[in-house]
PDB file of C-alpha atoms in Angstrom:
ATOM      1  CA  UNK A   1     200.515  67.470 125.273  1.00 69.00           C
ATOM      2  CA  UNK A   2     198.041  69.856 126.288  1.00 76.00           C
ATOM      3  CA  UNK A   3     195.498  67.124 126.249  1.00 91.00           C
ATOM      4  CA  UNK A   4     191.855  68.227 125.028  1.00 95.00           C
ATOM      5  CA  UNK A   5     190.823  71.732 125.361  1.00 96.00           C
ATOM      6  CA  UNK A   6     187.679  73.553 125.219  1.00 97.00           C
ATOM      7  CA  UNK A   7     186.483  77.408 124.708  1.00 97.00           C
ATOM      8  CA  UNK A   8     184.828  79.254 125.880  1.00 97.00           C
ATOM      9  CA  UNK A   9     184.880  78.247 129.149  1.00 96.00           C
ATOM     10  CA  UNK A  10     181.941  80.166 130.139  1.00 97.00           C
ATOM     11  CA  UNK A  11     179.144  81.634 128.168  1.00 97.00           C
ATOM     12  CA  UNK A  12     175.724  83.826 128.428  1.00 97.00           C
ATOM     13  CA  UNK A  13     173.408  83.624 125.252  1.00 97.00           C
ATOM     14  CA  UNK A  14     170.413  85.200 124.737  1.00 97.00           C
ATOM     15  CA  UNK A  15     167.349  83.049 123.265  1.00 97.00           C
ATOM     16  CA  UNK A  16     168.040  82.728 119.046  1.00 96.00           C
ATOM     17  CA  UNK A  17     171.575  83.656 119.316  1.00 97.00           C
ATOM     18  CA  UNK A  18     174.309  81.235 118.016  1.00 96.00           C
ATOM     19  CA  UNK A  19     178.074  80.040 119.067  1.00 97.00           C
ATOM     20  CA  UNK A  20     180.231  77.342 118.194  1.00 98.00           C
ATOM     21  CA  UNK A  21     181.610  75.428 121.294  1.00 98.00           C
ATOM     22  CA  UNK A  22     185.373  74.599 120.238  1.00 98.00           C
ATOM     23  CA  UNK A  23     186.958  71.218 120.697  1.00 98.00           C
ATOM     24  CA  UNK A  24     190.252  70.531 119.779  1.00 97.00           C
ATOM     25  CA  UNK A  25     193.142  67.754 121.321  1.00 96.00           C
ATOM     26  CA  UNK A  26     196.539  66.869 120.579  1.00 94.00           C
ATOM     27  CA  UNK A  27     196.815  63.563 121.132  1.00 91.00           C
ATOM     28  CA  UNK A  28     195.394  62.023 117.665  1.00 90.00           C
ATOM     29  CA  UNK A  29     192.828  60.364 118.588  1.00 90.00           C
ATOM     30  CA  UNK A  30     190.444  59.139 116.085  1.00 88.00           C
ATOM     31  CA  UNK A  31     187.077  59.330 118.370  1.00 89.00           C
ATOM     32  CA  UNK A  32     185.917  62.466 120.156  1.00 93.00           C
ATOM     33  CA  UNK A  33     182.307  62.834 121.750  1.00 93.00           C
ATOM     34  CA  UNK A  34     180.368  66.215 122.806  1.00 96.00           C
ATOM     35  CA  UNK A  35     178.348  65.065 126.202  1.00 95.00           C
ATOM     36  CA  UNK A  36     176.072  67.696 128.045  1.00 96.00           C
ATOM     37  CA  UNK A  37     175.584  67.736 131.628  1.00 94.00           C
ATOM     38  CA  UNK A  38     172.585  69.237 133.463  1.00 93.00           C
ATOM     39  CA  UNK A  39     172.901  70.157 137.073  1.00 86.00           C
ATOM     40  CA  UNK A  40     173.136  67.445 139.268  1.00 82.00           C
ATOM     41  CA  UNK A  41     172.845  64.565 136.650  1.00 85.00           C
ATOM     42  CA  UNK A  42     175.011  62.477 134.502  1.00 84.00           C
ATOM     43  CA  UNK A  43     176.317  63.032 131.102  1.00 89.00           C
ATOM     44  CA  UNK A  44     174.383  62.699 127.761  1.00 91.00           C
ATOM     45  CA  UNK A  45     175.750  62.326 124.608  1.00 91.00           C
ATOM     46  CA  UNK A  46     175.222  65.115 122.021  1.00 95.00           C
ATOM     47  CA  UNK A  47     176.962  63.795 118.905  1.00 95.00           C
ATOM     48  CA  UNK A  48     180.349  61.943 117.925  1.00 92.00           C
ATOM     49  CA  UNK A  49     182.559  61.069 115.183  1.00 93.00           C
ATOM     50  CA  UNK A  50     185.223  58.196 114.574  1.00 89.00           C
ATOM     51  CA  UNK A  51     187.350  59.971 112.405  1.00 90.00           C
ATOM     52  CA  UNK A  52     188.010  63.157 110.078  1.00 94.00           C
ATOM     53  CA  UNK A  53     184.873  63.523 107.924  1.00 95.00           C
ATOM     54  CA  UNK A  54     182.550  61.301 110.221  1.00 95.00           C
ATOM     55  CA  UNK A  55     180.120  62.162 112.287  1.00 96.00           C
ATOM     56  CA  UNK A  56     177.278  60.555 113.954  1.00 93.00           C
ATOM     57  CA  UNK A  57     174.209  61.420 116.546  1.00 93.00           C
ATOM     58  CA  UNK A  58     174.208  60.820 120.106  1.00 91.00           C
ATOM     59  CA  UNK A  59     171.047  60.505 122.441  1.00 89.00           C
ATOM     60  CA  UNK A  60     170.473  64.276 122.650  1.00 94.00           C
ATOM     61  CA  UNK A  61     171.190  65.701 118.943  1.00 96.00           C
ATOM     62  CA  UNK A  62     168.291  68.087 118.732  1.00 96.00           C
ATOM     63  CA  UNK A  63     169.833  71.728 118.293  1.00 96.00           C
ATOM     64  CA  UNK A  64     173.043  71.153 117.677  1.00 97.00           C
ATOM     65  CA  UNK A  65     175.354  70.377 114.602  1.00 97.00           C
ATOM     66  CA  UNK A  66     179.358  69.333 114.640  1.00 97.00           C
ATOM     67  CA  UNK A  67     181.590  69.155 111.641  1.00 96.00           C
ATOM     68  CA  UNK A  68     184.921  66.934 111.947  1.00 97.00           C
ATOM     69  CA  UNK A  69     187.574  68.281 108.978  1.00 96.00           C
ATOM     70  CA  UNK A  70     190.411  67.449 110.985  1.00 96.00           C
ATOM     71  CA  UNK A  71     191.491  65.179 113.424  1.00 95.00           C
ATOM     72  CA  UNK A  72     192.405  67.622 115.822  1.00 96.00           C
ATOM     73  CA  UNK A  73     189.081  69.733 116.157  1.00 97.00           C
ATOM     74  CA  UNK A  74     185.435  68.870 116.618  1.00 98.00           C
ATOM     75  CA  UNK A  75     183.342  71.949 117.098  1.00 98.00           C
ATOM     76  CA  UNK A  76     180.070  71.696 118.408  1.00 98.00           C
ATOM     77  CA  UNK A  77     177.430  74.427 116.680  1.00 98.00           C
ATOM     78  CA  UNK A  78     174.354  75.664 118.370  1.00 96.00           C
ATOM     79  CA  UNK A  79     172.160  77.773 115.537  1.00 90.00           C
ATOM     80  CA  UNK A  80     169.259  78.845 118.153  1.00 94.00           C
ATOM     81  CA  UNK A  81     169.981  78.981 121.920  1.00 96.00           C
ATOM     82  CA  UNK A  82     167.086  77.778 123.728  1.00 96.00           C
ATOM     83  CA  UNK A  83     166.900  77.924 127.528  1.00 96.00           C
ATOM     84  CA  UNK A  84     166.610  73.941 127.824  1.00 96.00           C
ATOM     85  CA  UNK A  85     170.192  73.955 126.371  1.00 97.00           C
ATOM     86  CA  UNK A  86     171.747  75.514 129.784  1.00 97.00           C
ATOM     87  CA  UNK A  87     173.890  72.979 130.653  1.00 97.00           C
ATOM     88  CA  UNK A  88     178.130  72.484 130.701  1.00 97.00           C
ATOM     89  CA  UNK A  89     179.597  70.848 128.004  1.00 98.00           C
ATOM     90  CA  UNK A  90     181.840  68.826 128.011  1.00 97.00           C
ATOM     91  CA  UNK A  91     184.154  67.690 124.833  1.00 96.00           C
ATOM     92  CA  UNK A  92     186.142  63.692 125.023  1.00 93.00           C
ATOM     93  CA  UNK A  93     188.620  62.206 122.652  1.00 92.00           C
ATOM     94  CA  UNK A  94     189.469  58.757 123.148  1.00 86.00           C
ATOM     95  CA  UNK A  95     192.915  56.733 122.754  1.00 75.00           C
ATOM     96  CA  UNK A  96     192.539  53.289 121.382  1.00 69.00           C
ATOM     97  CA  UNK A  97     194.985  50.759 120.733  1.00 63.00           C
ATOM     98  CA  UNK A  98     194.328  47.255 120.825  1.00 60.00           C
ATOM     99  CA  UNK A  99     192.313  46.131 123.837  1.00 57.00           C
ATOM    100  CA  UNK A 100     192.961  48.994 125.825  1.00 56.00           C
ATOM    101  CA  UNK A 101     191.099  52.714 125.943  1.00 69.00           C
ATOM    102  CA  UNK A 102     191.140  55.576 127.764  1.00 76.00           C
ATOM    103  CA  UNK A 103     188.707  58.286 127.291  1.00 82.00           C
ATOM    104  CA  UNK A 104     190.301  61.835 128.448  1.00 90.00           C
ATOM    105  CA  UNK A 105     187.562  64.814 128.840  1.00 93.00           C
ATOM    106  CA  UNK A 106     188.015  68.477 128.299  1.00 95.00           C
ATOM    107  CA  UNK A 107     187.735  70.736 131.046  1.00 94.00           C
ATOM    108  CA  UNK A 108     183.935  71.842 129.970  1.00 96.00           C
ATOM    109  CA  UNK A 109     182.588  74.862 128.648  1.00 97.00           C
ATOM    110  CA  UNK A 110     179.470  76.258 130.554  1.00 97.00           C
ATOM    111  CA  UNK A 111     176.461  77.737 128.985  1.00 97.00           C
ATOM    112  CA  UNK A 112     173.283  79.605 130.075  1.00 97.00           C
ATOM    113  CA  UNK A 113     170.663  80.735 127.989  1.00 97.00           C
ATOM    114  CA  UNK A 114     168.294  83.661 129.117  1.00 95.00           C
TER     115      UNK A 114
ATOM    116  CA  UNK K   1     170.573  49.815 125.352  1.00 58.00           C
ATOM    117  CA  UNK K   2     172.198  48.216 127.978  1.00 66.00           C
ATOM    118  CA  UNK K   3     171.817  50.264 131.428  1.00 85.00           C
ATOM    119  CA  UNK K   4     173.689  50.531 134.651  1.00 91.00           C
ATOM    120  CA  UNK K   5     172.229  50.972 137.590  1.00 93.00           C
ATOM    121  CA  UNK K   6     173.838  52.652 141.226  1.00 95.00           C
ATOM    122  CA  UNK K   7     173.744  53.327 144.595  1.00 96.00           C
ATOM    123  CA  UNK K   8     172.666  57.253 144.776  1.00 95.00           C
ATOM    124  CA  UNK K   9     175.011  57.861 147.148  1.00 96.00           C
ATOM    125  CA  UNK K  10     177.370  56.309 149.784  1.00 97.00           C
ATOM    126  CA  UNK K  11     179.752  57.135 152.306  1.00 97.00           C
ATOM    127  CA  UNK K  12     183.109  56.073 153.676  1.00 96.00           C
ATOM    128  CA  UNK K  13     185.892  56.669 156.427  1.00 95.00           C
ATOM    129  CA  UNK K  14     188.869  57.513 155.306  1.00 96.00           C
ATOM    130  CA  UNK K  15     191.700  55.861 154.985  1.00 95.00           C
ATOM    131  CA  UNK K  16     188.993  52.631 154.822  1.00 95.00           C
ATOM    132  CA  UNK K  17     188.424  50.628 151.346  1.00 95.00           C
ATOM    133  CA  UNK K  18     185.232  51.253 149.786  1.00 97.00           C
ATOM    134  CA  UNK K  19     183.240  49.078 147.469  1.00 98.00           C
ATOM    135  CA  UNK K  20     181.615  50.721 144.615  1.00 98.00           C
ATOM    136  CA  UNK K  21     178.277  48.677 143.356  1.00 97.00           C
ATOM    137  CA  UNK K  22     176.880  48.321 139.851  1.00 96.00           C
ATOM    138  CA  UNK K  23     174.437  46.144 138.132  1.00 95.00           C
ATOM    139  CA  UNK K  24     174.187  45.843 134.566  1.00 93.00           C
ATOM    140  CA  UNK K  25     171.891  42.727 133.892  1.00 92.00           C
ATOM    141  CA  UNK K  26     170.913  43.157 130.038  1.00 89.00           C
ATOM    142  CA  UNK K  27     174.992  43.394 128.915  1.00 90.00           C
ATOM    143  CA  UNK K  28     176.072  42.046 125.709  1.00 87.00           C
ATOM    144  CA  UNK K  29     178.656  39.871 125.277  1.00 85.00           C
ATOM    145  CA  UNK K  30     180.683  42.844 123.763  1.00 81.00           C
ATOM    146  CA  UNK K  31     179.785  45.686 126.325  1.00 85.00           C
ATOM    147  CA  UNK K  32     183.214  46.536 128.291  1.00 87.00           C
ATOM    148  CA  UNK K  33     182.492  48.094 131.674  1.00 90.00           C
ATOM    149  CA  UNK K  34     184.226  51.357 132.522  1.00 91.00           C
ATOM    150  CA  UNK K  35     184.844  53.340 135.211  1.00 94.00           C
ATOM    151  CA  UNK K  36     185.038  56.800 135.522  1.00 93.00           C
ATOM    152  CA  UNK K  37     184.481  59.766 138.080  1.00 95.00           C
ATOM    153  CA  UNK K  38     184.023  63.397 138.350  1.00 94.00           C
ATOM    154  CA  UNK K  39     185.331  65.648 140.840  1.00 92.00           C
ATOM    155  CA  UNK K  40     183.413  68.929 141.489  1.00 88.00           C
ATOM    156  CA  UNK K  41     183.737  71.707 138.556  1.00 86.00           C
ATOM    157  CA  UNK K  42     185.746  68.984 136.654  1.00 90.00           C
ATOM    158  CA  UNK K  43     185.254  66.951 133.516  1.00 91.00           C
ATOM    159  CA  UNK K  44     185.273  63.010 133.650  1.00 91.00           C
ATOM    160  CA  UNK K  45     188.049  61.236 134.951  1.00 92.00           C
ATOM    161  CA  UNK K  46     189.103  57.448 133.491  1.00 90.00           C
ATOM    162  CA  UNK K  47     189.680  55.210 136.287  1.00 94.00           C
ATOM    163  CA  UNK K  48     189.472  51.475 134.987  1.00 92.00           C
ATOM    164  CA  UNK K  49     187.426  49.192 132.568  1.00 90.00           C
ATOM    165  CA  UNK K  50     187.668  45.379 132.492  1.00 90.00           C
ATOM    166  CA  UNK K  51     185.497  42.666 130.376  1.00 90.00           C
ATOM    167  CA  UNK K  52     185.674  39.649 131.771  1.00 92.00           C
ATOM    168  CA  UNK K  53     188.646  39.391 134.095  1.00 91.00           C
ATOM    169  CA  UNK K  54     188.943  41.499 137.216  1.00 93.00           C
ATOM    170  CA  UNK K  55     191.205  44.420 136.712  1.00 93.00           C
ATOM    171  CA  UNK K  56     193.571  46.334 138.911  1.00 95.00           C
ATOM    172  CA  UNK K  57     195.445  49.658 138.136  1.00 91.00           C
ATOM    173  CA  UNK K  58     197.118  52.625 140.120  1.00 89.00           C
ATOM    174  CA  UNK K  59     193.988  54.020 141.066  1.00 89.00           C
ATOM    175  CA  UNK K  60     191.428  50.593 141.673  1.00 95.00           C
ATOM    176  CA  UNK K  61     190.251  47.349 141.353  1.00 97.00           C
ATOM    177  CA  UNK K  62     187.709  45.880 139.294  1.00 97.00           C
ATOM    178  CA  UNK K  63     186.015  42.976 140.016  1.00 98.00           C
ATOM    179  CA  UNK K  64     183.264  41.274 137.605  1.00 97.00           C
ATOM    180  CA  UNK K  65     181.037  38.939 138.150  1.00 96.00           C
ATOM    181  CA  UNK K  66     181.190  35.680 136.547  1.00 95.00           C
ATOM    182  CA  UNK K  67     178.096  36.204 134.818  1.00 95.00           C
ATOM    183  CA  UNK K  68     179.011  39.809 133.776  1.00 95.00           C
ATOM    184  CA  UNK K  69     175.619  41.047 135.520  1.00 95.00           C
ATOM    185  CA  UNK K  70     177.312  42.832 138.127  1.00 96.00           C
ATOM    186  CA  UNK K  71     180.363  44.426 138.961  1.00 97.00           C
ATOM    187  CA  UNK K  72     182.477  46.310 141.781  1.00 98.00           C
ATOM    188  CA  UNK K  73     184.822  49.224 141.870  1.00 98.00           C
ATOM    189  CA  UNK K  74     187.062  48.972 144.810  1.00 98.00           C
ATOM    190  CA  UNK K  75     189.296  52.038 146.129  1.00 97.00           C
ATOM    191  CA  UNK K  76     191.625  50.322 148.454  1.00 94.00           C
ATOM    192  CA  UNK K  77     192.218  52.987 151.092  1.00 94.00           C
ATOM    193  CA  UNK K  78     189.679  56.339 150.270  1.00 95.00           C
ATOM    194  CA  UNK K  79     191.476  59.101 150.884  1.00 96.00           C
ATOM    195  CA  UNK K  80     189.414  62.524 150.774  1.00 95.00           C
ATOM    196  CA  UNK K  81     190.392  63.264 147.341  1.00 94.00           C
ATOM    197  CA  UNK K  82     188.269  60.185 146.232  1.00 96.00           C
ATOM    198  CA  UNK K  83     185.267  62.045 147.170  1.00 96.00           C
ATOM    199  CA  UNK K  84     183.596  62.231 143.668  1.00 96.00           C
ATOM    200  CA  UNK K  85     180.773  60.719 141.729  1.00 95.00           C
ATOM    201  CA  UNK K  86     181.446  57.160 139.993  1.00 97.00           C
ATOM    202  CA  UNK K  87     180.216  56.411 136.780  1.00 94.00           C
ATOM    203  CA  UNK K  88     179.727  52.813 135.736  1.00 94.00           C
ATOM    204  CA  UNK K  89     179.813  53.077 131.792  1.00 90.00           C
ATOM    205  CA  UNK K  90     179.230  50.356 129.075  1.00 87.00           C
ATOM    206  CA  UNK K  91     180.270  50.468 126.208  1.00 81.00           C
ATOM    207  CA  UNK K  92     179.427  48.715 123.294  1.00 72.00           C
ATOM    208  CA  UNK K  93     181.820  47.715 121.075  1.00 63.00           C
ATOM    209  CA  UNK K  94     179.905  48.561 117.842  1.00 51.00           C
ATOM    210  CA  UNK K  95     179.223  52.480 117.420  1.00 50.00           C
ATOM    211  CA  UNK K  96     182.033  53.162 120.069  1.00 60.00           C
ATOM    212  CA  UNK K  97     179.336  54.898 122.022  1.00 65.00           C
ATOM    213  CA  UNK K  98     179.754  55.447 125.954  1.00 70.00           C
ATOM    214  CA  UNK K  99     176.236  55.655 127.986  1.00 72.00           C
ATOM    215  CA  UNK K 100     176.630  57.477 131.638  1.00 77.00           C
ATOM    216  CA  UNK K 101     173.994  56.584 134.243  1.00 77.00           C
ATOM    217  CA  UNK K 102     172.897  58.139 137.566  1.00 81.00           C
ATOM    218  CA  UNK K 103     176.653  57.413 139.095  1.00 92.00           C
ATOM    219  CA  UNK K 104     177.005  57.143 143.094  1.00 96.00           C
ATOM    220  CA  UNK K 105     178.446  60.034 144.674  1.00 96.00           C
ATOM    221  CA  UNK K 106     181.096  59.095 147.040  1.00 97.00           C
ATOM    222  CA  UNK K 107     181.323  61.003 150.408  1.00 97.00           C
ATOM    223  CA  UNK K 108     184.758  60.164 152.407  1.00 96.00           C
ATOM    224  CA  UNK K 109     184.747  61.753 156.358  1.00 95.00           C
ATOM    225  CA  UNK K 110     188.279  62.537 158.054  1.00 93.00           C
TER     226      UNK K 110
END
């Protein structure tokens, strides 16, 4: 399993443009999570879903959109780049099966805006 | 929402064990605590999450308090890999929905 992978892994935008962060994991997991990361603090959540054709905000939802039509691939849109969302991004899926979970992370995509 | 709260920052010797603080007085019932931590340039890393009983894996040991308030991440021997920064996550059990604090960056000297 290649686990959960993310692209691009590094991105410049200019202020208004738009990109799609891409998501996707091979482990079929129901749950997967967009968090953003600003330097030196911890990770907020952006939006997640629970399943195929489910999605629901996070803390920090402003800006952004996701779509979930498959279970493998949760992209992450932003429509107008602002310089407040400079950040790295980071994409999660999580494994659940009875009591136990384990939440594995993408390697992170990182974005400036100028 | 229940919060965490951590040490900024702490250091250890290596080769020493190293005990890994968090309070979390305003957890529900059904809020598991998780660990995880994030080495430098990397994504998130699971290390362990317990509820009520104290946990050990490969990596740790979790130890809660009996009142759930509180609870401990314990690295038995750092090594300098373990230099990272710990996350102590709840998570509620309705919504699925994982809330990172702060964390406490670990420093480990040879």
């Amino acid at each position: 399993n290649a686990g959960v992978t993310q692209t691009p892994k590094f991105r410049i935008l200019k202020i208004g443009q738009s990109m799609t962060l891409q998501c996707t994991q091979d482990m079929n997991h129901n749950y997967m999570y967009w968090y953003r990361q600003d330097p030196g603090m911890g990770l907020k959540l952006i939006y997640y879903s629970v399943g195929a054709g489910i999605t629901d905000k996070g803390e920090v939802p402003n800006g952004y959109n996701v779509s979930r039509s498959t279970t493998e691939d949760f992209p992450l849109r932003l429509e107008l780049a602002a310089p407040s969302q400079t950040s790295v991004y980071f994409c999660a899926s999580i494994r659940r099966r009875e009591d136990q979970e384990t939440q594995y992370f993408g390697p992170g995509t990182r974005l400036l805006v100028l | 929402d229940a919060k965490t709260t951590q040490p900024n920052s702490m250091e250890s010797n290596e080769e020493e064990p190293v005990h890994l603080p968090c309070n979390h007085s305003t957890i529900s019932g059904t809020d598991y605590i998780h660990w995880y931590r994030q080495l430098p340039s990397q994504g998130p890393e699971y290390v362990i999450h317990g509820l009520t009983s104290n946990v050990n894996n490969r990596m740790a040991s979790l130890a809660i308090a009996e009142d759930r308030k509180s609870s401990t991440l314990i690295l038995h021997r750092a090594t300098l890999r373990d230099a990272a920064v710990y996350y102590c996550i709840l998570r509620r059990n309705a919504g699925n929905m994982l809330t990172f604090g702060g964390g406490t960056r670990l420093m480990v000297k040879p």
